Short mmCIF file of C-alpha atoms and ligand atoms in Angstrom, two decimals:
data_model
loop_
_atom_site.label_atom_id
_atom_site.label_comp_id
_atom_site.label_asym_id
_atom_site.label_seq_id
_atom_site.Cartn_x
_atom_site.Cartn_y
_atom_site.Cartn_z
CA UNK A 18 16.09 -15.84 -8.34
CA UNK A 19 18.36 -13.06 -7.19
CA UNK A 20 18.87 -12.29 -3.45
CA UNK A 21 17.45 -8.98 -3.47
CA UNK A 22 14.13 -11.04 -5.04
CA UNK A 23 14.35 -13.06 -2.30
CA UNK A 24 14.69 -10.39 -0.09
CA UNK A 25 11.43 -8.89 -1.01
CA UNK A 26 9.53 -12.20 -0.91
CA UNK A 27 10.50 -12.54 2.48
CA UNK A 28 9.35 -8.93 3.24
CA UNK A 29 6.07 -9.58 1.74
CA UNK A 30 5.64 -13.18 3.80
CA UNK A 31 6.14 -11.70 6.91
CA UNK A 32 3.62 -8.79 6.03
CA UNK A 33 1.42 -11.19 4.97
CA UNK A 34 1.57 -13.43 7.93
CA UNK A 35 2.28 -10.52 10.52
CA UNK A 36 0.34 -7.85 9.56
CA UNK A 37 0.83 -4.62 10.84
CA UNK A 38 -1.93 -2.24 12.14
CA UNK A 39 -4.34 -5.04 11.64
CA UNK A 40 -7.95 -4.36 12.80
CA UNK A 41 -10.54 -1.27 13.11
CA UNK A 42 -10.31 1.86 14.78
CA UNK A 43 -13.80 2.54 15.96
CA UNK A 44 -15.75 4.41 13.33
CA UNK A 45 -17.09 7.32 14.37
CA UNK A 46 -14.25 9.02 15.28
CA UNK A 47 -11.98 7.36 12.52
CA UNK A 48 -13.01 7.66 9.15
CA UNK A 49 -14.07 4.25 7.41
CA UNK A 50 -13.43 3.03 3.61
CA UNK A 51 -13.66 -0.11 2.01
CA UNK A 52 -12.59 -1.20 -0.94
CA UNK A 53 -12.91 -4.12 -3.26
CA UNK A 54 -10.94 -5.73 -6.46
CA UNK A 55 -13.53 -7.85 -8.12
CA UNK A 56 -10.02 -8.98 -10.34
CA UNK A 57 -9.17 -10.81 -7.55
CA UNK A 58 -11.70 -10.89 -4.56
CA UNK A 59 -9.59 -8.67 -2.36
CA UNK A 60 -11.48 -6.90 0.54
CA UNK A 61 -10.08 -4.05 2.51
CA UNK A 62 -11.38 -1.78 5.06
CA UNK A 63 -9.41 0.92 6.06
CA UNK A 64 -9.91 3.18 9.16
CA UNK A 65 -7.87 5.98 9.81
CA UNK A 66 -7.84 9.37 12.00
CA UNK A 67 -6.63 12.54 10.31
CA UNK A 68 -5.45 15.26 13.75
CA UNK A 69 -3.34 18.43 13.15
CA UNK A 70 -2.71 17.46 9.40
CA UNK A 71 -1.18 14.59 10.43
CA UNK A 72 -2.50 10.72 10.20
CA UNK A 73 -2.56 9.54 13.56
CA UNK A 74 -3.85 6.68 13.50
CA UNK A 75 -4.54 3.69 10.68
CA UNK A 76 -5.85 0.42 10.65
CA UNK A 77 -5.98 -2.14 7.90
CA UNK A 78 -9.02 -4.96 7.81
CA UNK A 79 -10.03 -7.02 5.21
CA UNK A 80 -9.03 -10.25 3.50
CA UNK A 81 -7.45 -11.28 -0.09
CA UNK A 82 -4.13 -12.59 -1.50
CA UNK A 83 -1.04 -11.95 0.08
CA UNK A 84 0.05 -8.89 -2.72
CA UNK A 85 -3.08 -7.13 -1.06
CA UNK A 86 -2.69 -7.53 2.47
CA UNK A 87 1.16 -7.35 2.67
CA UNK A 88 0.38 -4.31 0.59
CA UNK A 89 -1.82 -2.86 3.08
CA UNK A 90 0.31 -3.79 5.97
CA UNK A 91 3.31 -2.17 4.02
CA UNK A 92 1.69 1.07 3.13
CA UNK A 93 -0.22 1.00 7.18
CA UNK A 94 3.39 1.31 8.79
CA UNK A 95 5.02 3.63 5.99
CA UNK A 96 2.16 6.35 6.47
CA UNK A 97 0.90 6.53 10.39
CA UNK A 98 2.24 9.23 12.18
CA UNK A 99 3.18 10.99 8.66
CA UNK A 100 2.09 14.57 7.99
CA UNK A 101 -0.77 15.00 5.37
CA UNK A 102 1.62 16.40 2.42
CA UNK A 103 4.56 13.01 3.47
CA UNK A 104 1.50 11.07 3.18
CA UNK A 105 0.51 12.40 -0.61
CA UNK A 106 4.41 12.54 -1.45
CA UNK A 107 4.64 8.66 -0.78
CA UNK A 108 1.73 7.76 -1.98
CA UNK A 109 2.82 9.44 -5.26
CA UNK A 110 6.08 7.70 -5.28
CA UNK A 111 4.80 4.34 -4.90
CA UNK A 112 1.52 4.94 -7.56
CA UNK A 113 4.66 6.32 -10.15
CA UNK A 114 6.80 2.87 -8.97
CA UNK A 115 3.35 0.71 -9.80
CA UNK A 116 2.35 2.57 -13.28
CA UNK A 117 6.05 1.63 -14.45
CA UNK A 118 5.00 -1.53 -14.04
CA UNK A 119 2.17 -1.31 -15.38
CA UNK A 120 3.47 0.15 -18.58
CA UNK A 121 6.69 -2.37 -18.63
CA UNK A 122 5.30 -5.72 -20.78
CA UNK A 123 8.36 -7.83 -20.28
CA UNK A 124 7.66 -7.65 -16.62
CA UNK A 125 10.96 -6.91 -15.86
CA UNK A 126 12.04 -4.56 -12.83
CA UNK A 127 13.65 -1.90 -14.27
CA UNK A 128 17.00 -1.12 -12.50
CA UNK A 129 17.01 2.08 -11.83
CA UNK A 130 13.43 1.67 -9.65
CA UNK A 131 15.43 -1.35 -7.48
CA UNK A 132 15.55 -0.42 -3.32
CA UNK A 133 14.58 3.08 -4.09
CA UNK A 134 15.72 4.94 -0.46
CA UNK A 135 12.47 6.64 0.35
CA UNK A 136 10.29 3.50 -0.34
CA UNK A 137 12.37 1.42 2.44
CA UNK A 138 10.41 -2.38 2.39
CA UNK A 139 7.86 -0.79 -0.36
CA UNK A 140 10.07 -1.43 -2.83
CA UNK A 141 9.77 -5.15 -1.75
CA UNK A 142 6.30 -5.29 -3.78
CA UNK A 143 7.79 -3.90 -7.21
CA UNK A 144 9.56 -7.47 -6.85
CA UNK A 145 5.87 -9.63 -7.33
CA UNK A 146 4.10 -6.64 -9.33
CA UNK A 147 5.31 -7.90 -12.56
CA UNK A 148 2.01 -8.36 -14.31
CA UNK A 149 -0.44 -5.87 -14.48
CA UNK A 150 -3.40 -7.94 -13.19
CA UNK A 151 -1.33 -8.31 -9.51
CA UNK A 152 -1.08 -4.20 -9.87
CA UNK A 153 -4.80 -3.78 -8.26
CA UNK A 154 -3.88 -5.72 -5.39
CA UNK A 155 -0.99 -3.85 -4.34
CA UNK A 156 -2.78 -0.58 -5.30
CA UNK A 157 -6.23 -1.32 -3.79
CA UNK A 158 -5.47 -0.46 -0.12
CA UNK A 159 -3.43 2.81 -1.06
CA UNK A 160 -6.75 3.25 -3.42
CA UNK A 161 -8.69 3.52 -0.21
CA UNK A 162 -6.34 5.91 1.98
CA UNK A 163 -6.64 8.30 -0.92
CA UNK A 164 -11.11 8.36 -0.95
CA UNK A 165 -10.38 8.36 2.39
CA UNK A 166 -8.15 11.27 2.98
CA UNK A 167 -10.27 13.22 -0.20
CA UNK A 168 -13.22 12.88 1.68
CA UNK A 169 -12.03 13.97 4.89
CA UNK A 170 -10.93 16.85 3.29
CA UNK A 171 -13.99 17.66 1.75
CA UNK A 172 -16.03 17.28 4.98
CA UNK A 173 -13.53 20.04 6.63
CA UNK A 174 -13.36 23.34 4.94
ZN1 LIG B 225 -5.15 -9.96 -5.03
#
């Protein structure tokens, strides 16, 4: 166990027992969307309000292992108060950081992906996301901020 692995476990602990943004914005005006993993019997429900292309607000509810809701609480404090296009351009970063996972069998973290700058304490979860099963719980709230976001913008031409 190297200290940066230890780092990340600790990141993910104190997400896990301190979670950030916890709760529900009231829905109307925030936009609501749940999601499940059935892999592991993660909930979350996500709220969130979209103003002046910008995500204003989020809130993270729910309940599941601590990949999921550290996950959530992660992802909750890297995107509110982020423009709409910062918002995409992370969530793309951190969907390419999970898929190399995903592909990588051995389960080990490749070094070039270790404490990438713009992830900040995201990178913590490529540290427990060794085998592809864990890979829906750290994806499933970042799942739900993207139906969420593609249906706002479908309800606002
Ligand atoms: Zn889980």
């Amino acid at each position: 166990m190297s200290d940066l692995e230890d780092l990340y476990r600790e990141i993910i602990l104190d997400h896990y027992r301190s979670p950030r943004n916890r709760g529900e914005l009231p829905s109307p005006p925030a936009h609501r969307v749940e999601g499940f993993n059935p892999l592991c019997g993660d909930e979350v429900v996500v709220t969130m309000v979209v103003e002046d292309d910008r995500l204003a607000d989020i809130k993270i509810g729910g309940t599941g292992c601590s990949i999921s809701q550290s996950s959530a609480s992660l992802m909750s404090g890297a995107v509110k108060g982020k423009t709409l296009p910062e918002v995409r351009e992370l969530v793309r970063t951190f969907k390419s950081m999970m898929s190399i996972h995903e592909a990588s069998l051995e389960g080990e973290v490749p070094d070039e992906l270790l404490n990438p700058a713009e992830l900040g304490e995201l990178a913590a979860l490529q540290g427990v996301v060794k085998f592809p099963v864990r890979i829906k719980c750290a994806t499933l709230s970042w799942n739900a901020l993207v139906q969420g976001l593609e249906e706002l913008a479908q309800a606002t031409p």
